[in-house]
mmCIF file of C-alpha atoms in Angstrom:
data_model
loop_
_atom_site.group_PDB
_atom_site.id
_atom_site.type_symbol
_atom_site.label_atom_id
_atom_site.label_comp_id
_atom_site.label_asym_id
_atom_site.label_seq_id
_atom_site.Cartn_x
_atom_site.Cartn_y
_atom_site.Cartn_z
ATOM 1 C CA MET A 1 87.316 62.934 119.633
ATOM 2 C CA SER A 2 85.610 65.556 121.780
ATOM 3 C CA THR A 3 82.593 64.439 123.795
ATOM 4 C CA VAL A 4 80.130 66.417 125.842
ATOM 5 C CA THR A 5 78.841 64.328 128.730
ATOM 6 C CA LYS A 6 76.576 66.749 130.580
ATOM 7 C CA PHE A 7 73.608 68.446 128.992
ATOM 8 C CA ARG A 8 72.129 71.674 130.347
ATOM 9 C CA GLY A 9 69.001 69.974 131.698
ATOM 10 C CA GLY A 10 71.095 67.527 133.717
ATOM 11 C CA THR A 11 70.606 64.645 131.280
ATOM 12 C CA LEU A 12 73.710 62.745 130.262
ATOM 13 C CA ALA A 13 74.008 63.032 126.499
ATOM 14 C CA PRO A 14 77.324 62.020 124.908
ATOM 15 C CA PHE A 15 77.725 63.869 121.640
ATOM 16 C CA ASP A 16 80.498 63.942 119.062
ATOM 17 C CA TRP A 17 81.112 67.565 117.987
ATOM 18 C CA THR A 18 83.909 66.836 115.502
ATOM 19 C CA ASN A 19 81.727 66.661 112.370
ATOM 20 C CA LEU A 20 79.697 69.845 112.934
ATOM 21 C CA SER A 21 81.910 72.283 111.039
ATOM 22 C CA TRP A 22 78.876 73.365 109.025
ATOM 23 C CA LEU A 23 77.511 75.302 112.002
ATOM 24 C CA PRO A 24 77.943 79.053 111.398
ATOM 25 C CA MET A 25 79.152 79.668 114.941
ATOM 26 C CA LEU A 26 82.063 77.315 114.306
ATOM 27 C CA ALA A 27 83.066 78.947 111.008
ATOM 28 C CA PRO A 28 86.612 80.304 110.714
ATOM 29 C CA THR A 29 87.051 83.833 111.964
ATOM 30 C CA ILE A 30 89.735 86.488 111.931
ATOM 31 C CA ARG A 31 91.919 86.185 115.021
ATOM 32 C CA VAL A 32 92.479 89.632 116.535
ATOM 33 C CA GLU A 33 94.202 91.197 119.519
ATOM 34 C CA ASP A 34 93.802 94.821 120.520
ATOM 35 C CA TYR A 35 95.308 96.978 123.237
ATOM 36 C CA LEU A 36 96.093 100.534 124.303
ATOM 37 C CA ASP A 37 99.759 101.546 124.371
ATOM 38 C CA GLY A 38 99.756 104.976 125.992
ATOM 39 C CA ASP A 39 97.749 107.215 123.654
ATOM 40 C CA ARG A 40 98.022 104.686 120.812
ATOM 41 C CA TYR A 41 95.326 102.077 120.092
ATOM 42 C CA VAL A 42 96.652 98.968 118.318
ATOM 43 C CA VAL A 43 94.736 96.175 116.568
ATOM 44 C CA ARG A 44 96.659 93.166 115.248
ATOM 45 C CA ALA A 45 94.928 90.637 112.983
ATOM 46 C CA GLU A 46 96.422 87.294 111.980
ATOM 47 C CA LEU A 47 95.994 87.044 108.184
ATOM 48 C CA PRO A 48 98.659 84.803 106.639
ATOM 49 C CA GLY A 49 98.629 84.000 102.942
ATOM 50 C CA ILE A 50 96.606 86.950 101.678
ATOM 51 C CA ASP A 51 97.373 89.873 99.410
ATOM 52 C CA PRO A 52 96.445 92.894 101.539
ATOM 53 C CA ALA A 53 96.160 95.205 98.531
ATOM 54 C CA LYS A 54 93.488 93.008 96.903
ATOM 55 C CA ASP A 55 91.973 90.917 99.680
ATOM 56 C CA VAL A 56 91.506 93.263 102.671
ATOM 57 C CA ARG A 57 89.146 96.182 103.190
ATOM 58 C CA ILE A 58 89.090 98.254 106.396
ATOM 59 C CA THR A 59 86.182 100.601 107.034
ATOM 60 C CA ARG A 60 85.295 102.777 109.989
ATOM 61 C CA THR A 61 81.601 102.398 110.723
ATOM 62 C CA GLY A 62 80.492 104.647 113.557
ATOM 63 C CA GLU A 63 82.468 103.649 116.639
ATOM 64 C CA SER A 64 83.861 100.426 115.125
ATOM 65 C CA LEU A 65 86.318 99.191 112.530
ATOM 66 C CA ARG A 66 84.997 96.661 110.044
ATOM 67 C CA LEU A 67 87.587 94.275 108.663
ATOM 68 C CA ASP A 68 86.559 92.377 105.490
ATOM 69 C CA VAL A 69 88.907 89.723 104.115
ATOM 70 C CA VAL A 70 88.665 87.443 101.088
ATOM 71 C CA ARG A 71 90.975 84.444 101.131
ATOM 72 C CA ARG A 72 92.082 82.890 97.835
ATOM 73 C CA GLU A 73 94.853 80.444 98.537
ATOM 74 C CA SER A 74 95.942 77.288 96.716
ATOM 75 C CA HIS A 75 98.725 74.751 97.104
ATOM 76 C CA THR A 76 99.789 72.420 94.319
ATOM 77 C CA ASP A 77 102.396 69.701 94.217
ATOM 78 C CA LYS A 78 103.014 66.703 91.942
ATOM 79 C CA VAL A 79 100.480 64.507 93.754
ATOM 80 C CA HIS A 80 97.518 66.757 94.566
ATOM 81 C CA SER A 81 96.241 70.306 94.833
ATOM 82 C CA GLU A 82 94.388 72.020 97.625
ATOM 83 C CA PHE A 83 92.682 75.386 97.872
ATOM 84 C CA HIS A 84 91.168 77.504 100.622
ATOM 85 C CA TYR A 85 88.798 80.335 99.947
ATOM 86 C CA GLY A 86 86.074 82.319 101.613
ATOM 87 C CA SER A 87 85.008 85.706 102.918
ATOM 88 C CA PHE A 88 85.442 86.691 106.530
ATOM 89 C CA SER A 89 84.584 89.831 108.444
ATOM 90 C CA ARG A 90 85.098 91.134 111.948
ATOM 91 C CA LEU A 91 83.712 94.187 113.724
ATOM 92 C CA ILE A 92 86.148 95.719 116.236
ATOM 93 C CA PRO A 93 84.824 98.329 118.681
ATOM 94 C CA LEU A 94 86.988 101.444 118.926
ATOM 95 C CA PRO A 95 87.789 103.092 122.257
ATOM 96 C CA ALA A 96 86.353 106.550 122.940
ATOM 97 C CA GLY A 97 88.403 109.438 121.577
ATOM 98 C CA VAL A 98 89.979 107.771 118.525
ATOM 99 C CA LYS A 99 91.156 110.475 116.134
ATOM 100 C CA GLU A 100 89.854 109.567 112.668
ATOM 101 C CA GLU A 101 92.757 111.156 110.776
ATOM 102 C CA THR A 102 95.346 109.055 112.628
ATOM 103 C CA ILE A 103 93.984 105.604 111.693
ATOM 104 C CA ALA A 104 96.645 103.756 109.677
ATOM 105 C CA ALA A 105 97.276 100.156 108.650
ATOM 106 C CA ARG A 106 100.304 98.105 107.632
ATOM 107 C CA TYR A 107 100.806 94.439 106.734
ATOM 108 C CA ALA A 108 103.976 92.430 107.376
ATOM 109 C CA ASP A 109 104.716 88.730 107.886
ATOM 110 C CA GLY A 110 101.053 87.673 107.888
ATOM 111 C CA ILE A 111 99.993 90.259 110.483
ATOM 112 C CA LEU A 112 97.779 93.247 109.708
ATOM 113 C CA GLU A 113 98.381 96.037 112.230
ATOM 114 C CA ILE A 114 95.977 98.954 112.537
ATOM 115 C CA THR A 115 96.936 101.883 114.767
ATOM 116 C CA ALA A 116 95.206 105.083 115.824
ATOM 117 C CA THR A 117 95.844 107.881 118.264
ATOM 118 C CA VAL A 118 93.432 108.217 121.149
ATOM 119 C CA GLY A 119 92.995 111.762 122.399
ATOM 120 C CA GLY A 120 91.121 113.309 125.237
ATOM 121 C CA THR A 121 87.439 112.564 125.082
ATOM 122 C CA GLU A 122 84.767 115.168 125.355
ATOM 123 C CA PRO A 123 82.988 114.979 128.680
ATOM 124 C CA THR A 124 79.687 113.172 128.336
ATOM 125 C CA ALA A 125 78.165 114.824 131.396
ATOM 126 C CA ARG A 126 77.913 118.527 132.015
ATOM 127 C CA GLU A 127 75.814 120.678 134.260
ATOM 128 C CA ILE A 128 73.037 122.638 132.576
ATOM 129 C CA PRO A 129 72.453 126.112 134.064
ATOM 130 C CA ILE A 130 68.883 126.992 135.011
ATOM 131 C CA THR A 131 67.425 130.339 133.974
ATOM 132 C CA VAL A 132 65.022 131.630 136.599
ATOM 133 C CA GLU A 133 62.093 133.724 135.392
ATOM 134 C CA HIS A 134 60.160 136.163 137.573
ATOM 135 C CA GLY A 135 56.822 137.390 136.284
ATOM 136 C CA GLY A 136 57.603 136.731 132.630
ATOM 137 C CA LYS A 137 60.969 138.541 132.733
ATOM 138 C CA ARG A 138 64.346 136.927 132.525
#
C-alpha cells in the first residue's frame, strides 16, 4: 500500500493511491528510450506481444514522431482466460537536422527500434546586409 502523508498545503492527509488506476495520468504508456549515437538518432520502444505489421503506426508530424499502438492480447488456459487491449500513443520530439529519407524502423524481441541519420543543421541565425540609400538612389 502506498500512502501520501504530506499534502501541498502542509496538511497531513494520508491517502491510498492504489485504487486510482482510472485516472488518465496513470494510464499505461509506451516506454521509450532515445539517444544520439554519432550521427545516428535511435528510439527504442518496449512493445512486447504485438504484431508490428497490424498494430503499430509510425508517423512523422512536423518535428516529432508519433507512435500509435493497438494492443490485442489474450491468454487462455484450462482454468481461465485473460485479455489485454487498448490504444496507446506517444509523441517523440526529433532532434534538429533529422534527414526524412533515412528514418527506418525494425521490430525484434518485443522492441521497436526507429533510427534516422542526423545531418548538419542549417544555421538559424545569419547576418542581414543593409542597403544604404542616398537621395533615392541605391
